[in-house]
């Protein structure tokens, strides 16, 4: 996502924030939505593994083995993805204007988010004639 400062306006992607309306910039951590992730995982596992078990029980041994191996590979991939998702933390840049708070940007790496918050606050503290100078 492109982040730039142009003529007193902060652009984050296609969202524009005029600098004079920004009152505060902060960072925070957002935990993943665990309940929804586990629920979606359980639904997907049930809807795929149950039919795969039934199909492998009523088919020939070779086809049954193929179905079982495919189902176990899928199950392993989904479980690994779920564990990775549940263990990550999103670092979020929040821009507050005179009227509302905006979640402007999120990343799993804290450093770029904190650096961007610092740069935005630095731009806010600069005189208007120095904002776009190198």
mmCIF file with all atom_site columns, C-alpha atoms in Angstrom:
data_model
loop_
_atom_site.group_PDB
_atom_site.id
_atom_site.type_symbol
_atom_site.label_atom_id
_atom_site.label_alt_id
_atom_site.label_comp_id
_atom_site.label_asym_id
_atom_site.label_entity_id
_atom_site.label_seq_id
_atom_site.pdbx_PDB_ins_code
_atom_site.Cartn_x
_atom_site.Cartn_y
_atom_site.Cartn_z
_atom_site.occupancy
_atom_site.B_iso_or_equiv
_atom_site.pdbx_formal_charge
_atom_site.auth_seq_id
_atom_site.auth_comp_id
_atom_site.auth_asym_id
_atom_site.auth_atom_id
_atom_site.pdbx_PDB_model_num
ATOM 1   C CA . UNK A 1 1   ? 0.000   0.000   0.000  1.00 0.00 ? 1   UNK A CA 1
ATOM 2   C CA . UNK A 1 2   ? 1.337   3.384   -0.949 1.00 0.00 ? 2   UNK A CA 1
ATOM 3   C CA . UNK A 1 3   ? 1.744   5.988   1.801  1.00 0.00 ? 3   UNK A CA 1
ATOM 4   C CA . UNK A 1 4   ? 2.670   9.528   0.798  1.00 0.00 ? 4   UNK A CA 1
ATOM 5   C CA . UNK A 1 5   ? 2.393   13.145  1.850  1.00 0.00 ? 5   UNK A CA 1
ATOM 6   C CA . UNK A 1 6   ? 1.283   15.555  -0.857 1.00 0.00 ? 6   UNK A CA 1
ATOM 7   C CA . UNK A 1 7   ? 0.339   19.250  -0.463 1.00 0.00 ? 7   UNK A CA 1
ATOM 8   C CA . UNK A 1 8   ? -0.622  18.924  3.186  1.00 0.00 ? 8   UNK A CA 1
ATOM 9   C CA . UNK A 1 9   ? -2.595  15.703  2.646  1.00 0.00 ? 9   UNK A CA 1
ATOM 10  C CA . UNK A 1 10  ? -1.631  12.291  3.957  1.00 0.00 ? 10  UNK A CA 1
ATOM 11  C CA . UNK A 1 11  ? -2.500  9.553   1.441  1.00 0.00 ? 11  UNK A CA 1
ATOM 12  C CA . UNK A 1 12  ? -2.722  5.937   2.584  1.00 0.00 ? 12  UNK A CA 1
ATOM 13  C CA . UNK A 1 13  ? -3.712  4.002   -0.499 1.00 0.00 ? 13  UNK A CA 1
ATOM 14  C CA . UNK A 1 14  ? -6.761  5.862   -1.791 1.00 0.00 ? 14  UNK A CA 1
ATOM 15  C CA . UNK A 1 15  ? -7.711  7.319   1.615  1.00 0.00 ? 15  UNK A CA 1
ATOM 16  C CA . UNK A 1 16  ? -6.873  10.988  2.073  1.00 0.00 ? 16  UNK A CA 1
ATOM 17  C CA . UNK A 1 17  ? -6.368  12.699  5.425  1.00 0.00 ? 17  UNK A CA 1
ATOM 18  C CA . UNK A 1 18  ? -5.792  16.463  5.335  1.00 0.00 ? 18  UNK A CA 1
ATOM 19  C CA . UNK A 1 19  ? -3.035  17.125  7.858  1.00 0.00 ? 19  UNK A CA 1
ATOM 20  C CA . UNK A 1 20  ? -4.883  20.009  9.481  1.00 0.00 ? 20  UNK A CA 1
ATOM 21  C CA . UNK A 1 21  ? -7.729  17.634  10.483 1.00 0.00 ? 21  UNK A CA 1
ATOM 22  C CA . UNK A 1 22  ? -5.497  15.026  12.133 1.00 0.00 ? 22  UNK A CA 1
ATOM 23  C CA . UNK A 1 23  ? -5.540  15.421  15.907 1.00 0.00 ? 23  UNK A CA 1
ATOM 24  C CA . UNK A 1 24  ? -3.659  12.302  16.968 1.00 0.00 ? 24  UNK A CA 1
ATOM 25  C CA . UNK A 1 25  ? -1.760  9.340   15.553 1.00 0.00 ? 25  UNK A CA 1
ATOM 26  C CA . UNK A 1 26  ? -1.248  6.220   17.625 1.00 0.00 ? 26  UNK A CA 1
ATOM 27  C CA . UNK A 1 27  ? -0.424  2.558   17.262 1.00 0.00 ? 27  UNK A CA 1
ATOM 28  C CA . UNK A 1 28  ? -2.064  -0.394  18.968 1.00 0.00 ? 28  UNK A CA 1
ATOM 29  C CA . UNK A 1 29  ? -2.125  -4.173  18.843 1.00 0.00 ? 29  UNK A CA 1
ATOM 30  C CA . UNK A 1 30  ? -5.135  -6.084  17.573 1.00 0.00 ? 30  UNK A CA 1
ATOM 31  C CA . UNK A 1 31  ? -5.504  -9.744  18.412 1.00 0.00 ? 31  UNK A CA 1
ATOM 32  C CA . UNK A 1 32  ? -7.057  -12.043 15.809 1.00 0.00 ? 32  UNK A CA 1
ATOM 33  C CA . UNK A 1 33  ? -10.719 -12.918 16.123 1.00 0.00 ? 33  UNK A CA 1
ATOM 34  C CA . UNK A 1 34  ? -10.144 -16.296 17.693 1.00 0.00 ? 34  UNK A CA 1
ATOM 35  C CA . UNK A 1 35  ? -13.748 -17.343 18.174 1.00 0.00 ? 35  UNK A CA 1
ATOM 36  C CA . UNK A 1 36  ? -14.672 -16.759 14.523 1.00 0.00 ? 36  UNK A CA 1
ATOM 37  C CA . UNK A 1 37  ? -11.490 -18.466 13.281 1.00 0.00 ? 37  UNK A CA 1
ATOM 38  C CA . UNK A 1 38  ? -12.058 -21.578 15.382 1.00 0.00 ? 38  UNK A CA 1
ATOM 39  C CA . UNK A 1 39  ? -15.744 -21.696 14.406 1.00 0.00 ? 39  UNK A CA 1
ATOM 40  C CA . UNK A 1 40  ? -14.900 -21.455 10.685 1.00 0.00 ? 40  UNK A CA 1
ATOM 41  C CA . UNK A 1 41  ? -12.220 -24.119 11.120 1.00 0.00 ? 41  UNK A CA 1
ATOM 42  C CA . UNK A 1 42  ? -14.643 -26.493 12.854 1.00 0.00 ? 42  UNK A CA 1
ATOM 43  C CA . UNK A 1 43  ? -17.301 -25.979 10.180 1.00 0.00 ? 43  UNK A CA 1
ATOM 44  C CA . UNK A 1 44  ? -14.816 -26.556 7.359  1.00 0.00 ? 44  UNK A CA 1
ATOM 45  C CA . UNK A 1 45  ? -13.295 -29.603 9.029  1.00 0.00 ? 45  UNK A CA 1
ATOM 46  C CA . UNK A 1 46  ? -16.703 -31.147 9.630  1.00 0.00 ? 46  UNK A CA 1
ATOM 47  C CA . UNK A 1 47  ? -17.955 -30.424 6.140  1.00 0.00 ? 47  UNK A CA 1
ATOM 48  C CA . UNK A 1 48  ? -14.855 -31.940 4.496  1.00 0.00 ? 48  UNK A CA 1
ATOM 49  C CA . UNK A 1 49  ? -13.650 -34.693 6.793  1.00 0.00 ? 49  UNK A CA 1
ATOM 50  C CA . UNK A 1 50  ? -17.000 -36.359 7.480  1.00 0.00 ? 50  UNK A CA 1
ATOM 51  C CA . UNK A 1 51  ? -17.855 -36.889 3.775  1.00 0.00 ? 51  UNK A CA 1
ATOM 52  C CA . UNK A 1 52  ? -14.253 -37.950 3.101  1.00 0.00 ? 52  UNK A CA 1
ATOM 53  C CA . UNK A 1 53  ? -14.499 -40.564 5.851  1.00 0.00 ? 53  UNK A CA 1
ATOM 54  C CA . UNK A 1 54  ? -17.771 -41.883 4.451  1.00 0.00 ? 54  UNK A CA 1
ATOM 55  C CA . UNK A 1 55  ? -16.417 -41.965 0.905  1.00 0.00 ? 55  UNK A CA 1
ATOM 56  C CA . UNK A 1 56  ? -13.273 -43.804 1.926  1.00 0.00 ? 56  UNK A CA 1
ATOM 57  C CA . UNK A 1 57  ? -15.336 -46.389 3.822  1.00 0.00 ? 57  UNK A CA 1
ATOM 58  C CA . UNK A 1 58  ? -17.479 -47.358 0.824  1.00 0.00 ? 58  UNK A CA 1
ATOM 59  C CA . UNK A 1 59  ? -14.926 -47.269 -2.017 1.00 0.00 ? 59  UNK A CA 1
ATOM 60  C CA . UNK A 1 60  ? -12.126 -49.529 -3.187 1.00 0.00 ? 60  UNK A CA 1
ATOM 61  C CA . UNK A 1 61  ? -8.897  -49.666 -1.154 1.00 0.00 ? 61  UNK A CA 1
ATOM 62  C CA . UNK A 1 62  ? -6.836  -47.635 -3.648 1.00 0.00 ? 62  UNK A CA 1
ATOM 63  C CA . UNK A 1 63  ? -9.441  -44.892 -3.908 1.00 0.00 ? 63  UNK A CA 1
ATOM 64  C CA . UNK A 1 64  ? -9.996  -45.037 -0.155 1.00 0.00 ? 64  UNK A CA 1
ATOM 65  C CA . UNK A 1 65  ? -6.283  -44.500 0.468  1.00 0.00 ? 65  UNK A CA 1
ATOM 66  C CA . UNK A 1 66  ? -6.209  -41.554 -1.938 1.00 0.00 ? 66  UNK A CA 1
ATOM 67  C CA . UNK A 1 67  ? -9.230  -39.951 -0.249 1.00 0.00 ? 67  UNK A CA 1
ATOM 68  C CA . UNK A 1 68  ? -7.712  -40.488 3.198  1.00 0.00 ? 68  UNK A CA 1
ATOM 69  C CA . UNK A 1 69  ? -4.330  -39.037 2.219  1.00 0.00 ? 69  UNK A CA 1
ATOM 70  C CA . UNK A 1 70  ? -5.981  -36.016 0.574  1.00 0.00 ? 70  UNK A CA 1
ATOM 71  C CA . UNK A 1 71  ? -8.226  -35.408 3.592  1.00 0.00 ? 71  UNK A CA 1
ATOM 72  C CA . UNK A 1 72  ? -5.320  -35.673 6.028  1.00 0.00 ? 72  UNK A CA 1
ATOM 73  C CA . UNK A 1 73  ? -3.183  -33.310 3.936  1.00 0.00 ? 73  UNK A CA 1
ATOM 74  C CA . UNK A 1 74  ? -6.036  -30.798 3.811  1.00 0.00 ? 74  UNK A CA 1
ATOM 75  C CA . UNK A 1 75  ? -6.628  -31.165 7.547  1.00 0.00 ? 75  UNK A CA 1
ATOM 76  C CA . UNK A 1 76  ? -2.925  -30.632 8.293  1.00 0.00 ? 76  UNK A CA 1
ATOM 77  C CA . UNK A 1 77  ? -2.768  -27.537 6.093  1.00 0.00 ? 77  UNK A CA 1
ATOM 78  C CA . UNK A 1 78  ? -5.879  -26.007 7.668  1.00 0.00 ? 78  UNK A CA 1
ATOM 79  C CA . UNK A 1 79  ? -4.659  -26.766 11.190 1.00 0.00 ? 79  UNK A CA 1
ATOM 80  C CA . UNK A 1 80  ? -1.255  -25.209 10.482 1.00 0.00 ? 80  UNK A CA 1
ATOM 81  C CA . UNK A 1 81  ? -2.919  -22.133 8.995  1.00 0.00 ? 81  UNK A CA 1
ATOM 82  C CA . UNK A 1 82  ? -5.203  -21.794 12.018 1.00 0.00 ? 82  UNK A CA 1
ATOM 83  C CA . UNK A 1 83  ? -2.312  -22.083 14.480 1.00 0.00 ? 83  UNK A CA 1
ATOM 84  C CA . UNK A 1 84  ? -0.311  -19.477 12.561 1.00 0.00 ? 84  UNK A CA 1
ATOM 85  C CA . UNK A 1 85  ? -3.305  -17.106 12.415 1.00 0.00 ? 85  UNK A CA 1
ATOM 86  C CA . UNK A 1 86  ? -4.049  -17.469 16.132 1.00 0.00 ? 86  UNK A CA 1
ATOM 87  C CA . UNK A 1 87  ? -0.444  -16.769 17.086 1.00 0.00 ? 87  UNK A CA 1
ATOM 88  C CA . UNK A 1 88  ? -0.034  -13.550 15.066 1.00 0.00 ? 88  UNK A CA 1
ATOM 89  C CA . UNK A 1 89  ? -0.659  -10.063 16.346 1.00 0.00 ? 89  UNK A CA 1
ATOM 90  C CA . UNK A 1 90  ? -1.596  -7.200  14.055 1.00 0.00 ? 90  UNK A CA 1
ATOM 91  C CA . UNK A 1 91  ? -0.050  -3.804  14.727 1.00 0.00 ? 91  UNK A CA 1
ATOM 92  C CA . UNK A 1 92  ? -2.488  -1.086  13.713 1.00 0.00 ? 92  UNK A CA 1
ATOM 93  C CA . UNK A 1 93  ? -1.938  2.579   12.864 1.00 0.00 ? 93  UNK A CA 1
ATOM 94  C CA . UNK A 1 94  ? -4.851  4.662   14.114 1.00 0.00 ? 94  UNK A CA 1
ATOM 95  C CA . UNK A 1 95  ? -5.413  8.172   12.836 1.00 0.00 ? 95  UNK A CA 1
ATOM 96  C CA . UNK A 1 96  ? -7.769  10.343  14.842 1.00 0.00 ? 96  UNK A CA 1
ATOM 97  C CA . UNK A 1 97  ? -9.377  13.326  13.192 1.00 0.00 ? 97  UNK A CA 1
ATOM 98  C CA . UNK A 1 98  ? -11.620 15.956  14.715 1.00 0.00 ? 98  UNK A CA 1
ATOM 99  C CA . UNK A 1 99  ? -14.626 13.694  14.210 1.00 0.00 ? 99  UNK A CA 1
ATOM 100 C CA . UNK A 1 100 ? -13.601 9.996   14.235 1.00 0.00 ? 100 UNK A CA 1
ATOM 101 C CA . UNK A 1 101 ? -10.898 7.358   14.605 1.00 0.00 ? 101 UNK A CA 1
ATOM 102 C CA . UNK A 1 102 ? -9.687  5.496   11.527 1.00 0.00 ? 102 UNK A CA 1
ATOM 103 C CA . UNK A 1 103 ? -7.779  2.231   11.358 1.00 0.00 ? 103 UNK A CA 1
ATOM 104 C CA . UNK A 1 104 ? -5.497  3.328   8.592  1.00 0.00 ? 104 UNK A CA 1
ATOM 105 C CA . UNK A 1 105 ? -2.975  0.522   8.238  1.00 0.00 ? 105 UNK A CA 1
ATOM 106 C CA . UNK A 1 106 ? -2.198  -2.869  9.791  1.00 0.00 ? 106 UNK A CA 1
ATOM 107 C CA . UNK A 1 107 ? 0.868   -5.080  9.677  1.00 0.00 ? 107 UNK A CA 1
ATOM 108 C CA . UNK A 1 108 ? 2.338   -8.031  11.526 1.00 0.00 ? 108 UNK A CA 1
ATOM 109 C CA . UNK A 1 109 ? 5.590   -6.080  11.816 1.00 0.00 ? 109 UNK A CA 1
ATOM 110 C CA . UNK A 1 110 ? 5.520   -3.372  14.472 1.00 0.00 ? 110 UNK A CA 1
ATOM 111 C CA . UNK A 1 111 ? 8.501   -1.317  13.262 1.00 0.00 ? 111 UNK A CA 1
ATOM 112 C CA . UNK A 1 112 ? 7.059   0.097   10.008 1.00 0.00 ? 112 UNK A CA 1
ATOM 113 C CA . UNK A 1 113 ? 3.802   1.051   11.749 1.00 0.00 ? 113 UNK A CA 1
ATOM 114 C CA . UNK A 1 114 ? 5.620   2.880   14.539 1.00 0.00 ? 114 UNK A CA 1
ATOM 115 C CA . UNK A 1 115 ? 7.948   4.544   12.027 1.00 0.00 ? 115 UNK A CA 1
ATOM 116 C CA . UNK A 1 116 ? 4.998   5.750   9.981  1.00 0.00 ? 116 UNK A CA 1
ATOM 117 C CA . UNK A 1 117 ? 3.276   7.136   13.094 1.00 0.00 ? 117 UNK A CA 1
ATOM 118 C CA . UNK A 1 118 ? 6.461   9.039   13.934 1.00 0.00 ? 118 UNK A CA 1
ATOM 119 C CA . UNK A 1 119 ? 6.756   10.419  10.394 1.00 0.00 ? 119 UNK A CA 1
ATOM 120 C CA . UNK A 1 120 ? 3.123   11.565  10.371 1.00 0.00 ? 120 UNK A CA 1
ATOM 121 C CA . UNK A 1 121 ? 3.536   13.344  13.711 1.00 0.00 ? 121 UNK A CA 1
ATOM 122 C CA . UNK A 1 122 ? 6.755   14.894  12.422 1.00 0.00 ? 122 UNK A CA 1
ATOM 123 C CA . UNK A 1 123 ? 4.873   16.173  9.352  1.00 0.00 ? 123 UNK A CA 1
ATOM 124 C CA . UNK A 1 124 ? 2.153   17.590  11.590 1.00 0.00 ? 124 UNK A CA 1
ATOM 125 C CA . UNK A 1 125 ? 4.753   19.512  13.578 1.00 0.00 ? 125 UNK A CA 1
ATOM 126 C CA . UNK A 1 126 ? 6.449   20.975  10.473 1.00 0.00 ? 126 UNK A CA 1
ATOM 127 C CA . UNK A 1 127 ? 5.526   24.431  9.224  1.00 0.00 ? 127 UNK A CA 1
ATOM 128 C CA . UNK A 1 128 ? 3.242   24.150  6.141  1.00 0.00 ? 128 UNK A CA 1
ATOM 129 C CA . UNK A 1 129 ? 5.897   25.531  3.770  1.00 0.00 ? 129 UNK A CA 1
ATOM 130 C CA . UNK A 1 130 ? 8.397   22.751  4.716  1.00 0.00 ? 130 UNK A CA 1
ATOM 131 C CA . UNK A 1 131 ? 6.113   19.705  4.413  1.00 0.00 ? 131 UNK A CA 1
ATOM 132 C CA . UNK A 1 132 ? 6.894   18.773  0.789  1.00 0.00 ? 132 UNK A CA 1
ATOM 133 C CA . UNK A 1 133 ? 10.571  19.754  0.801  1.00 0.00 ? 133 UNK A CA 1
ATOM 134 C CA . UNK A 1 134 ? 13.217  16.971  0.731  1.00 0.00 ? 134 UNK A CA 1
#
